[in-house]
Coordinates of C-alpha atoms and ligand atoms in Angstrom, one line a residue:
M754 CA 19.9 -0.9 -125.7
K755 CA 16.9 -2.6 -127.1
A756 CA 14.0 -2.9 -124.7
L757 CA 13.4 -6.4 -123.4
A758 CA 10.6 -7.8 -125.5
T759 CA 8.2 -10.2 -123.7
Q760 CA 5.6 -9.8 -126.4
G761 CA 6.6 -10.6 -129.9
A762 CA 4.2 -11.0 -132.9
G763 CA 1.2 -10.7 -130.6
R764 CA 2.2 -13.5 -128.3
I765 CA 2.5 -12.9 -124.6
V766 CA 5.3 -14.9 -123.2
G767 CA 4.5 -16.4 -119.8
R768 CA 1.6 -14.9 -117.9
R769 CA 0.6 -11.3 -117.8
L770 CA -0.1 -10.5 -114.2
L771 CA -3.5 -8.9 -113.7
H772 CA -3.5 -6.4 -110.8
S773 CA -6.4 -4.2 -111.5
P774 CA -8.9 -4.1 -108.5
G775 CA -11.4 -5.8 -110.8
P776 CA -11.6 -7.7 -112.9
T777 CA -9.1 -10.0 -111.2
P778 CA -7.5 -13.3 -112.3
V779 CA -9.7 -16.3 -112.6
P780 CA -8.4 -19.6 -111.0
D781 CA -8.1 -22.6 -113.4
E782 CA -10.7 -24.5 -111.4
V783 CA -13.2 -21.7 -112.2
L784 CA -12.3 -21.7 -115.9
W785 CA -12.8 -25.4 -116.0
A786 CA -16.2 -25.2 -114.4
M787 CA -17.3 -22.6 -116.9
N788 CA -16.0 -24.7 -119.9
R789 CA -19.2 -26.6 -120.6
Q790 CA -22.0 -26.8 -123.1
P791 CA -25.2 -24.9 -122.4
M792 CA -28.0 -26.9 -120.8
D793 CA -31.7 -27.1 -121.4
L794 CA -33.7 -25.1 -118.9
G795 CA -35.0 -28.2 -117.2
D796 CA -31.6 -29.8 -116.6
P797 CA -31.3 -30.3 -112.9
R798 CA -27.7 -29.1 -113.0
V799 CA -28.9 -25.6 -113.7
D800 CA -31.0 -25.5 -110.5
S801 CA -28.2 -27.1 -108.5
S802 CA -25.5 -24.6 -109.5
I803 CA -27.9 -21.7 -108.9
Q804 CA -28.6 -23.1 -105.4
A805 CA -24.9 -23.6 -104.8
C806 CA -24.4 -19.8 -105.5
E807 CA -27.3 -18.8 -103.2
T808 CA -26.1 -21.0 -100.4
G809 CA -22.5 -20.1 -100.8
L810 CA -23.2 -16.4 -100.9
R811 CA -25.3 -16.7 -97.8
R812 CA -22.4 -18.4 -96.0
L813 CA -19.9 -15.9 -97.3
L814 CA -22.1 -13.0 -96.3
Q815 CA -22.8 -14.6 -93.0
T816 CA -26.6 -14.4 -93.2
E817 CA -29.1 -17.0 -92.2
A818 CA -32.3 -15.6 -93.6
A819 CA -31.6 -13.1 -96.4
D820 CA -32.9 -13.8 -99.9
V821 CA -30.2 -13.9 -102.5
F822 CA -31.0 -12.6 -106.0
L823 CA -28.5 -13.1 -108.8
Y824 CA -28.5 -11.0 -112.0
A825 CA -26.9 -11.3 -115.4
S826 CA -25.3 -7.9 -114.8
N827 CA -22.3 -6.0 -113.4
G828 CA -22.1 -3.9 -110.3
H829 CA -23.9 -1.0 -111.8
G830 CA -26.8 -3.3 -112.5
V831 CA -27.2 -4.2 -108.9
W832 CA -26.9 -0.5 -107.9
E833 CA -29.9 -0.1 -110.2
A834 CA -31.7 -3.0 -108.6
V835 CA -31.4 -1.5 -105.2
V836 CA -32.6 1.9 -106.3
E837 CA -35.6 0.6 -108.2
N838 CA -36.7 -1.8 -105.5
L839 CA -36.3 0.4 -102.5
L840 CA -37.1 4.0 -103.6
P841 CA -40.3 5.3 -105.1
L842 CA -39.9 7.9 -107.8
G843 CA -38.9 11.1 -105.9
G844 CA -37.9 9.0 -102.8
A845 CA -34.6 9.8 -101.1
A846 CA -31.5 8.0 -100.1
L847 CA -28.5 9.2 -98.2
V848 CA -25.2 8.5 -99.9
P849 CA -22.2 9.0 -97.6
G850 CA -19.2 10.3 -99.6
T851 CA -16.2 8.0 -99.9
G852 CA -14.9 8.7 -103.4
H853 CA -15.7 8.1 -107.0
F854 CA -17.9 5.0 -106.4
S855 CA -20.2 6.5 -103.9
E856 CA -20.6 9.5 -106.2
S857 CA -21.3 7.3 -109.2
W858 CA -24.0 5.5 -107.3
A859 CA -25.5 8.8 -106.2
V860 CA -25.5 10.1 -109.8
Q861 CA -27.2 6.9 -111.0
T862 CA -29.8 7.1 -108.3
E863 CA -30.6 10.7 -109.4
A864 CA -30.7 9.7 -113.1
L865 CA -33.5 7.2 -112.1
G866 CA -35.7 10.0 -110.8
R867 CA -34.9 9.6 -107.1
R868 CA -33.4 12.2 -104.7
V869 CA -30.0 11.9 -103.0
L870 CA -28.6 13.6 -99.9
R871 CA -24.8 13.4 -99.7
T872 CA -22.3 13.8 -96.9
P873 CA -19.1 15.5 -97.9
W874 CA -16.1 13.4 -98.9
V875 CA -12.7 14.5 -97.6
E876 CA -10.0 13.1 -99.9
G877 CA -8.0 10.3 -98.3
L878 CA -10.4 9.7 -95.5
P879 CA -13.2 7.1 -95.0
I880 CA -16.9 8.0 -94.6
D881 CA -17.5 10.8 -92.1
V882 CA -19.6 8.8 -89.6
A883 CA -20.6 11.9 -87.6
A884 CA -21.9 13.6 -90.8
V885 CA -24.1 10.6 -91.6
A886 CA -25.6 10.7 -88.1
Q887 CA -26.1 14.4 -88.4
A888 CA -27.9 14.1 -91.8
L889 CA -30.2 11.5 -90.3
R890 CA -31.0 13.6 -87.2
Q891 CA -31.9 16.5 -89.4
D892 CA -34.3 14.4 -91.4
H893 CA -37.3 14.9 -89.0
Q894 CA -39.8 13.6 -91.5
H895 CA -37.9 10.4 -92.2
E896 CA -37.8 11.1 -95.9
I897 CA -34.5 9.2 -96.2
R898 CA -35.5 5.6 -96.8
A899 CA -32.1 4.1 -97.0
V900 CA -28.4 4.8 -96.5
F901 CA -26.3 3.6 -99.5
V902 CA -22.8 2.8 -98.2
V903 CA -19.8 1.8 -100.2
H904 CA -17.6 -0.4 -97.9
T905 CA -14.4 -0.2 -99.9
D906 CA -14.2 2.6 -102.4
T907 CA -12.2 1.1 -105.1
S908 CA -10.9 4.4 -106.4
S909 CA -9.7 5.8 -103.1
G910 CA -8.5 2.4 -101.7
V911 CA -10.2 3.4 -98.5
S912 CA -12.5 1.1 -96.4
T913 CA -15.0 2.4 -93.8
D914 CA -15.5 0.7 -90.4
L915 CA -19.1 -0.5 -91.0
A916 CA -19.7 -1.5 -87.3
A917 CA -19.0 2.1 -86.2
L918 CA -21.2 3.5 -89.0
R919 CA -24.1 1.1 -88.0
A920 CA -23.7 2.1 -84.3
A921 CA -23.9 5.8 -85.3
I922 CA -27.0 5.2 -87.4
D923 CA -28.6 3.3 -84.5
A924 CA -27.9 6.1 -82.1
T925 CA -30.0 8.5 -84.2
G926 CA -33.1 6.2 -84.0
H927 CA -33.7 6.8 -87.7
P928 CA -35.4 3.9 -89.5
A929 CA -33.5 4.2 -92.8
L930 CA -32.4 0.8 -94.2
F931 CA -28.7 0.1 -94.2
V932 CA -27.6 -0.9 -97.7
V933 CA -23.9 -1.9 -98.2
D934 CA -21.9 -2.3 -101.5
V935 CA -19.3 -5.0 -100.9
V936 CA -18.3 -5.3 -104.5
A937 CA -14.6 -4.5 -103.8
S938 CA -14.3 -6.1 -100.3
L939 CA -16.3 -9.4 -100.4
G940 CA -14.0 -12.3 -100.4
A941 CA -11.1 -10.1 -99.2
A942 CA -12.2 -8.7 -95.9
P943 CA -14.5 -10.3 -93.3
F944 CA -18.2 -9.3 -93.6
A945 CA -21.2 -10.4 -91.5
M946 CA -24.5 -9.2 -92.8
D947 CA -26.7 -10.4 -89.9
A948 CA -24.4 -9.3 -87.1
L949 CA -24.1 -5.9 -88.8
R950 CA -27.8 -5.7 -89.3
A951 CA -27.4 -4.8 -92.9
D952 CA -30.7 -4.8 -94.8
V953 CA -29.3 -5.2 -98.3
V954 CA -25.9 -6.2 -99.4
L955 CA -24.8 -6.1 -103.1
G956 CA -21.8 -7.5 -104.9
A957 CA -20.4 -8.6 -108.2
S958 CA -18.5 -11.6 -109.6
Q959 CA -15.3 -10.1 -110.9
K960 CA -13.4 -8.8 -107.9
G961 CA -12.8 -10.8 -104.7
L962 CA -14.9 -13.6 -106.1
M963 CA -12.4 -14.5 -108.8
C964 CA -14.9 -14.8 -111.6
P965 CA -15.2 -13.1 -115.0
P966 CA -17.4 -10.0 -115.0
G967 CA -21.1 -10.7 -115.6
I968 CA -22.9 -11.6 -112.4
G969 CA -24.2 -9.1 -109.9
F970 CA -26.1 -10.2 -106.8
V971 CA -28.0 -8.8 -103.8
A972 CA -28.9 -10.3 -100.4
V973 CA -32.1 -8.8 -99.1
N974 CA -33.6 -9.2 -95.6
A975 CA -37.2 -9.2 -94.7
A976 CA -37.5 -5.5 -93.9
A977 CA -36.0 -4.6 -97.3
L978 CA -38.2 -7.1 -99.1
A979 CA -41.2 -5.6 -97.4
M980 CA -40.2 -2.1 -98.4
A981 CA -39.7 -3.3 -102.0
S982 CA -43.2 -5.0 -102.0
A983 CA -44.8 -1.7 -100.9
N984 CA -42.9 0.4 -103.4
P985 CA -45.1 1.3 -106.4
A986 CA -42.3 2.4 -108.7
P987 CA -42.5 0.6 -112.1
R988 CA -39.9 -2.0 -112.7
F989 CA -39.6 -5.5 -114.1
Y990 CA -36.2 -7.1 -114.7
W991 CA -34.7 -5.9 -111.4
D992 CA -37.9 -6.6 -109.3
W993 CA -37.1 -8.7 -106.2
V994 CA -40.7 -9.8 -105.6
R995 CA -41.0 -11.1 -109.1
R996 CA -37.7 -13.0 -108.7
K997 CA -38.6 -14.6 -105.4
S998 CA -39.4 -18.1 -106.8
D999 CA -38.2 -21.6 -106.8
L1000 CA -38.1 -21.7 -110.6
S1001 CA -34.7 -20.7 -112.0
Y1002 CA -36.3 -19.1 -115.0
R1003 CA -38.2 -16.8 -112.6
K1004 CA -35.1 -16.2 -110.4
F1005 CA -33.2 -14.8 -113.4
C1006 CA -36.2 -13.2 -115.1
G1007 CA -35.3 -15.4 -118.1
T1008 CA -32.4 -17.7 -119.0
A1009 CA -29.7 -17.9 -116.3
P1010 CA -26.1 -17.1 -117.4
Q1011 CA -25.3 -20.8 -116.9
S1012 CA -21.5 -20.7 -117.4
L1013 CA -21.0 -17.8 -115.1
V1014 CA -23.2 -19.4 -112.5
A1015 CA -21.2 -22.6 -112.7
G1016 CA -18.0 -20.5 -112.4
L1017 CA -19.3 -18.6 -109.3
A1018 CA -20.3 -21.8 -107.6
A1019 CA -16.8 -23.2 -108.2
A1020 CA -15.1 -20.0 -107.0
L1021 CA -17.2 -20.0 -103.8
G1022 CA -16.1 -23.6 -103.3
L1023 CA -12.5 -22.6 -103.6
L1024 CA -12.9 -19.9 -100.9
F1025 CA -14.5 -22.4 -98.5
Q1026 CA -11.9 -25.0 -99.3
E1027 CA -9.1 -22.5 -98.4
G1028 CA -11.0 -21.5 -95.3
L1029 CA -12.4 -18.0 -94.9
D1030 CA -10.1 -17.1 -92.1
Q1031 CA -7.2 -18.0 -94.3
V1032 CA -8.6 -16.1 -97.2
F1033 CA -8.8 -12.9 -95.1
E1034 CA -5.4 -13.4 -93.5
R1035 CA -3.8 -13.9 -96.9
H1036 CA -5.3 -10.7 -98.1
R1037 CA -4.1 -8.9 -95.0
Q1038 CA -0.6 -10.1 -95.5
L1039 CA -0.5 -9.3 -99.2
A1040 CA -1.8 -5.8 -98.5
Q1041 CA 1.0 -5.4 -95.9
A1042 CA 3.6 -6.3 -98.5
V1043 CA 2.2 -3.8 -101.0
H1044 CA 2.1 -1.1 -98.3
A1045 CA 5.7 -1.8 -97.4
A1046 CA 6.7 -1.4 -101.0
V1047 CA 4.8 1.9 -101.4
Q1048 CA 6.4 3.1 -98.1
G1049 CA 9.9 2.3 -99.6
W1050 CA 9.1 4.0 -102.9
S1051 CA 7.7 7.0 -101.2
S1052 CA 10.9 7.8 -99.3
A1053 CA 12.2 9.7 -102.4
G1054 CA 9.3 12.2 -101.9
A1055 CA 7.5 11.7 -105.2
L1056 CA 4.9 9.0 -104.4
D1057 CA 2.6 8.8 -101.5
F1058 CA -0.4 6.8 -100.2
F1059 CA -3.7 8.4 -101.0
A1060 CA -5.4 6.8 -97.9
R1061 CA -4.2 9.0 -95.1
D1062 CA -5.2 6.8 -92.2
P1063 CA -3.2 3.5 -92.3
A1064 CA -6.1 1.8 -90.5
A1065 CA -8.5 2.7 -93.3
R1066 CA -6.3 1.3 -96.1
S1067 CA -8.1 -1.4 -97.9
V1068 CA -6.9 -5.0 -98.1
S1069 CA -8.1 -5.1 -101.7
V1070 CA -6.5 -2.2 -103.5
T1071 CA -3.9 0.5 -102.8
T1072 CA -4.1 3.9 -104.4
V1073 CA -0.8 5.7 -104.9
L1074 CA -0.5 9.4 -105.6
V1075 CA 2.0 10.5 -108.3
P1076 CA 3.6 13.9 -108.8
S1077 CA 1.7 16.3 -111.0
G1078 CA 2.7 16.0 -114.6
T1079 CA 3.1 12.2 -114.4
D1080 CA 1.7 10.4 -117.4
V1081 CA -0.1 7.5 -115.5
D1082 CA -1.3 5.9 -118.8
A1083 CA 2.3 5.8 -120.1
L1084 CA 3.5 4.2 -116.8
R1085 CA 0.7 1.6 -117.1
T1086 CA 1.6 0.9 -120.7
V1087 CA 5.3 0.3 -119.9
A1088 CA 4.4 -2.0 -117.1
R1089 CA 1.9 -3.9 -119.1
E1090 CA 3.7 -4.2 -122.5
R1091 CA 7.3 -4.5 -121.3
F1092 CA 6.9 -6.2 -117.9
Q1093 CA 3.6 -8.0 -118.2
V1094 CA 2.0 -6.3 -115.1
A1095 CA -1.4 -4.8 -115.6
F1096 CA -2.5 -2.3 -113.0
A1097 CA -5.1 0.4 -112.9
G1098 CA -5.2 4.2 -113.2
A1099 CA -7.4 6.3 -111.0
L1100 CA -10.9 7.4 -111.5
G1101 CA -13.0 10.6 -111.3
P1102 CA -11.5 13.3 -109.2
L1103 CA -8.2 11.3 -108.9
S1104 CA -7.8 10.7 -112.6
G1105 CA -4.2 11.4 -113.6
R1106 CA -3.2 11.9 -110.0
A1107 CA -2.7 8.3 -108.9
F1108 CA -2.4 4.7 -109.9
R1109 CA -4.0 1.7 -108.2
I1110 CA -2.6 -1.7 -107.3
G1111 CA -5.2 -4.5 -107.0
H1112 CA -4.3 -7.2 -104.5
L1113 CA -7.6 -9.0 -104.2
G1114 CA -8.8 -12.3 -105.4
D1115 CA -6.6 -15.2 -106.6
Q1116 CA -3.3 -13.6 -105.6
N1117 CA -0.3 -15.0 -103.7
P1118 CA 3.0 -13.8 -102.5
A1119 CA 4.7 -14.6 -105.8
S1120 CA 2.1 -12.9 -107.9
M1121 CA 2.3 -9.8 -105.6
M1122 CA 6.1 -9.7 -105.7
G1123 CA 6.0 -10.0 -109.5
C1124 CA 3.5 -7.2 -109.7
L1125 CA 5.6 -4.9 -107.4
A1126 CA 8.7 -5.7 -109.4
G1127 CA 7.0 -4.8 -112.7
I1128 CA 5.7 -1.6 -111.3
E1129 CA 9.1 -0.7 -109.8
A1130 CA 10.8 -1.3 -113.1
A1131 CA 8.2 0.8 -114.9
L1132 CA 8.6 3.7 -112.4
L1133 CA 12.3 3.6 -113.1
V1134 CA 11.8 3.6 -116.9
Q1135 CA 9.6 6.6 -116.5
G1136 CA 12.1 8.4 -114.4
I1137 CA 9.8 8.8 -111.4
P1138 CA 11.9 9.3 -108.3
I1139 CA 11.5 6.3 -106.0
G1140 CA 13.2 4.9 -102.9
R1141 CA 15.1 1.8 -104.1
D1142 CA 14.1 -0.5 -101.2
G1143 CA 10.4 -1.0 -102.1
L1144 CA 10.9 -4.7 -103.1
A1145 CA 13.2 -5.3 -100.2
R1146 CA 10.6 -4.0 -97.8
A1147 CA 7.9 -6.0 -99.3
S1148 CA 9.8 -9.3 -99.0
L1149 CA 10.8 -8.4 -95.5
A1150 CA 7.1 -7.8 -94.7
L1151 CA 6.2 -11.2 -96.1
S1152 CA 8.9 -12.9 -94.2
Q1153 CA 7.7 -11.5 -90.9
T1154 CA 4.1 -12.6 -91.4
P1155 CA 3.0 -16.0 -89.8
A1156 CA 2.5 -18.8 -92.3
V1157 CA -1.1 -19.0 -93.4
A1158 CA -2.2 -22.6 -92.6
G1159 CA -3.1 -24.4 -95.7
P1160 CA -4.0 -28.1 -96.0
E1161 CA -0.3 -29.1 -96.1
L1162 CA 0.8 -26.7 -93.3
A1163 CA -2.1 -27.4 -90.9
Ligands
PLP1199 C1 -16.3 -2.2 -109.3 C2 -17.2 -1.5 -108.4 C3 -18.6 -1.2 -108.7 C4 -19.1 -1.3 -110.1 O1 -19.0 -2.5 -110.7 P1 -19.1 -2.7 -112.3 O2 -19.2 -4.2 -112.3 O3 -17.9 -2.1 -112.9 O4 -20.4 -2.1 -112.7 C5 -19.4 -0.7 -107.7 N1 -19.0 -0.6 -106.5 C6 -17.7 -0.8 -106.1 C7 -17.3 -0.6 -104.7 C8 -16.8 -1.3 -107.1 O5 -15.5 -1.6 -106.7

């Protein structure tokens, strides 16, 4: 039998569903906002859309006082901004292990001539909070200036309980700054910078914030800005002190990425229009549907959740272990080219051992069920043994969740 062709002569019929955990689909309203001519640098619309991003990010991050600095960059760029502003050359950070992303940040920090202490990562588990506290207690000289925490490790699909981590750090009395990477969780899971007493928070545009890749941002409190001001390490583009200005040309250390800024302002507006509680509840429900499907597929004994503790499973992304010998790239190709569902492979130490389903950003029950159906069909094509009630369990999970109040249901 000839394979169903949904892509003839280079044309994709219908929509290809994008379920990587970043980049994520971009809502039409965001595309429309970006679809504009460049403006001269003195055009007041430039300033007002930058301000809308700063104000909106403060509101989303739940911070009153932090300075927000936006960069024409990706997530790695703002990792670099944090390192260069907070740590002098040779200065140290503690990076708690939580998978590929914490390790990548640690490696980048070392490449920039700083020192890194790590806590061990146990596969499938969140950050070892006790090990973080122990590392701080052993640092009698207070050489560790900051703890670099990845909230949701996008490779492991694991989230760490930040309040518990903050409490454990507090209990040590160590003055290290608390720096949190929310690239994969912001806009999907609740986050409150001030209540958490996070000193620096960093994110990027292309995951829960429903924008194309290209903007990275940090929110910086007074303690972190003071540490940066006193840090003699050479830097220019990433420098927070230099960017603290009312002039948009200074804020961006040059020309602002105007289209992306307009898109981010529109995307933040969409989140507030939906209501943040609804946004977080929607993500929780969609994650439950995905978990239900994976549970169903796993009953045949071949697939399994990577995250061992159900409470630590992320609302943004689910990492699914496959049997050894599985060709994950072939599975993804079948899903993408035949069934129009794009999902992700795994990274670093998990490469070839797992695939990842993104369920963050502009997703709804229909897009998620389409995604799960395409993955299920691809698993069948590839002959990977799966329980046949994955989709049934997912729709049952959706049917059992309370309606998320939207404007028309309220
Ligand atoms: C995606 C991601 C990054 C890196 O972002 P890029 O834009 O790909 O550089 C950093 N941290 C986390 C948690 C991420 O998910």
